[in-house]
Amino acid sequence: MNFNIDIIKSQLPKYKKIFERYAVFIFLITFLGIYIFLVQQIGKLINSEPSPQAVTETSTKPISRLKIDKNAVSQMEQLESQNIQVQTLFSEARQNPFAE
């Protein structure tokens, strides 16, 4: 095949008119194709099962426990016993922890 640039340039206005005439249709078909592709990919991801190795990794993962610093707790209790306003604040929070 031998491509000549002059031949291609002479045919461009014809294809430009066709493209302008069907631009909306071409856009809709392209958009619909992308949309269908994405829906299929999402469907595949939803229906895919994790590998047995991934399941065993998550099930054998150790549970991290919350560690409370005993020094901080004792210091808070000491400060609570020294201040009356803090005592009332803590006692109200203990009675109803969801109140503001």
C-alpha atoms as a printed R data frame, in Angstrom:
    type eleno elety resid chain resno       x       y      z
1   ATOM     1    CA   MET     A     1   0.000   0.000  0.000
2   ATOM     2    CA   ASN     A     2   1.252   3.353 -0.960
3   ATOM     3    CA   PHE     A     3  -0.281   6.306  0.905
4   ATOM     4    CA   ASN     A     4  -0.241   9.658 -0.736
5   ATOM     5    CA   ILE     A     5  -0.858  12.659  1.491
6   ATOM     6    CA   ASP     A     6  -2.543  14.616 -1.309
7   ATOM     7    CA   ILE     A     7  -5.189  11.903 -1.738
8   ATOM     8    CA   ILE     A     8  -5.854  11.830  2.001
9   ATOM     9    CA   LYS     A     9  -6.132  15.639  2.147
10  ATOM    10    CA   SER     A    10  -8.619  15.654 -0.720
11  ATOM    11    CA   GLN     A    11 -10.853  13.101  1.044
12  ATOM    12    CA   LEU     A    12 -10.816  14.822  4.461
13  ATOM    13    CA   PRO     A    13 -13.645  17.316  3.733
14  ATOM    14    CA   LYS     A    14 -15.945  14.445  2.731
15  ATOM    15    CA   TYR     A    15 -15.257  12.582  5.975
16  ATOM    16    CA   LYS     A    16 -15.542  15.812  7.946
17  ATOM    17    CA   LYS     A    17 -19.079  16.357  6.643
18  ATOM    18    CA   ILE     A    18 -20.026  12.775  7.550
19  ATOM    19    CA   PHE     A    19 -18.545  13.162 11.003
20  ATOM    20    CA   GLU     A    20 -20.347  16.484 11.607
21  ATOM    21    CA   ARG     A    21 -23.625  14.964 10.449
22  ATOM    22    CA   TYR     A    22 -23.390  11.951 12.744
23  ATOM    23    CA   ALA     A    23 -21.413  13.530 15.620
24  ATOM    24    CA   VAL     A    24 -24.205  13.145 18.174
25  ATOM    25    CA   PHE     A    25 -24.839   9.541 17.155
26  ATOM    26    CA   ILE     A    26 -21.113   8.712 17.298
27  ATOM    27    CA   PHE     A    27 -20.875  10.341 20.721
28  ATOM    28    CA   LEU     A    28 -23.871   8.405 22.045
29  ATOM    29    CA   ILE     A    29 -22.568   5.084 20.720
30  ATOM    30    CA   THR     A    30 -19.135   5.763 22.222
31  ATOM    31    CA   PHE     A    31 -20.646   6.777 25.578
32  ATOM    32    CA   LEU     A    32 -22.915   3.732 25.594
33  ATOM    33    CA   GLY     A    33 -19.982   1.444 24.797
34  ATOM    34    CA   ILE     A    34 -17.927   2.865 27.674
35  ATOM    35    CA   TYR     A    35 -20.911   2.603 30.018
36  ATOM    36    CA   ILE     A    36 -21.549  -1.055 29.108
37  ATOM    37    CA   PHE     A    37 -17.860  -1.852 29.553
38  ATOM    38    CA   LEU     A    38 -17.792  -0.281 33.023
39  ATOM    39    CA   VAL     A    39 -20.985  -2.075 34.090
40  ATOM    40    CA   GLN     A    40 -19.506  -5.407 33.010
41  ATOM    41    CA   GLN     A    41 -16.259  -4.736 34.882
42  ATOM    42    CA   ILE     A    42 -18.160  -3.776 38.035
43  ATOM    43    CA   GLY     A    43 -20.255  -6.943 37.721
44  ATOM    44    CA   LYS     A    44 -17.111  -9.052 37.454
45  ATOM    45    CA   LEU     A    45 -15.615  -7.385 40.527
46  ATOM    46    CA   ILE     A    46 -18.796  -7.871 42.547
47  ATOM    47    CA   ASN     A    47 -19.078 -11.561 41.702
48  ATOM    48    CA   SER     A    48 -15.398 -12.383 42.133
49  ATOM    49    CA   GLU     A    49 -14.447 -14.433 45.187
50  ATOM    50    CA   PRO     A    50 -11.247 -13.798 47.135
51  ATOM    51    CA   SER     A    51  -8.484 -16.329 46.748
52  ATOM    52    CA   PRO     A    52  -8.041 -18.925 49.507
53  ATOM    53    CA   GLN     A    53  -4.674 -17.369 50.320
54  ATOM    54    CA   ALA     A    54  -6.288 -13.956 50.917
55  ATOM    55    CA   VAL     A    55  -8.927 -15.542 53.141
56  ATOM    56    CA   THR     A    56  -6.333 -17.318 55.278
57  ATOM    57    CA   GLU     A    57  -4.225 -14.144 55.541
58  ATOM    58    CA   THR     A    58  -7.124 -12.130 56.930
59  ATOM    59    CA   SER     A    59  -8.338 -14.889 59.245
60  ATOM    60    CA   THR     A    60  -4.895 -15.523 60.772
61  ATOM    61    CA   LYS     A    61  -4.090 -11.843 61.229
62  ATOM    62    CA   PRO     A    62  -3.602 -11.098 64.942
63  ATOM    63    CA   ILE     A    63  -6.055  -8.793 66.643
64  ATOM    64    CA   SER     A    64  -4.450  -5.683 68.053
65  ATOM    65    CA   ARG     A    65  -5.613  -4.824 71.535
66  ATOM    66    CA   LEU     A    66  -5.921  -1.316 72.854
67  ATOM    67    CA   LYS     A    67  -3.128  -0.578 75.288
68  ATOM    68    CA   ILE     A    68  -3.849   1.898 78.084
69  ATOM    69    CA   ASP     A    69  -1.011   3.659 79.797
70  ATOM    70    CA   LYS     A    70  -1.347   3.071 83.557
71  ATOM    71    CA   ASN     A    71   0.595   6.238 84.350
72  ATOM    72    CA   ALA     A    72  -1.865   8.330 82.342
73  ATOM    73    CA   VAL     A    73  -4.823   6.715 84.108
74  ATOM    74    CA   SER     A    74  -3.354   7.346 87.551
75  ATOM    75    CA   GLN     A    75  -2.534  10.935 86.622
76  ATOM    76    CA   MET     A    76  -6.128  11.534 85.392
77  ATOM    77    CA   GLU     A    77  -7.530  10.062 88.623
78  ATOM    78    CA   GLN     A    78  -5.215  12.281 90.651
79  ATOM    79    CA   LEU     A    79  -6.272  15.379 88.721
80  ATOM    80    CA   GLU     A    80  -9.930  14.383 89.049
81  ATOM    81    CA   SER     A    81  -9.640  14.106 92.814
82  ATOM    82    CA   GLN     A    82  -8.047  17.562 93.023
83  ATOM    83    CA   ASN     A    83 -10.572  19.498 90.930
84  ATOM    84    CA   ILE     A    84 -14.306  19.602 91.741
85  ATOM    85    CA   GLN     A    85 -15.337  20.762 88.260
86  ATOM    86    CA   VAL     A    86 -13.547  17.824 86.681
87  ATOM    87    CA   GLN     A    87 -15.211  15.453 89.170
88  ATOM    88    CA   THR     A    88 -18.666  16.655 88.136
89  ATOM    89    CA   LEU     A    89 -17.745  16.492 84.457
90  ATOM    90    CA   PHE     A    90 -16.541  12.889 84.769
91  ATOM    91    CA   SER     A    91 -19.522  11.824 86.852
92  ATOM    92    CA   GLU     A    92 -21.945  13.306 84.297
93  ATOM    93    CA   ALA     A    93 -20.083  11.563 81.474
94  ATOM    94    CA   ARG     A    94 -20.262   8.250 83.331
95  ATOM    95    CA   GLN     A    95 -23.999   8.573 83.885
96  ATOM    96    CA   ASN     A    96 -24.847   9.510 80.279
97  ATOM    97    CA   PRO     A    97 -21.908   9.064 77.868
98  ATOM    98    CA   PHE     A    98 -23.942  10.103 74.797
99  ATOM    99    CA   ALA     A    99 -24.930  13.548 76.041
100 ATOM   100    CA   GLU     A   100 -22.987  16.554 74.901
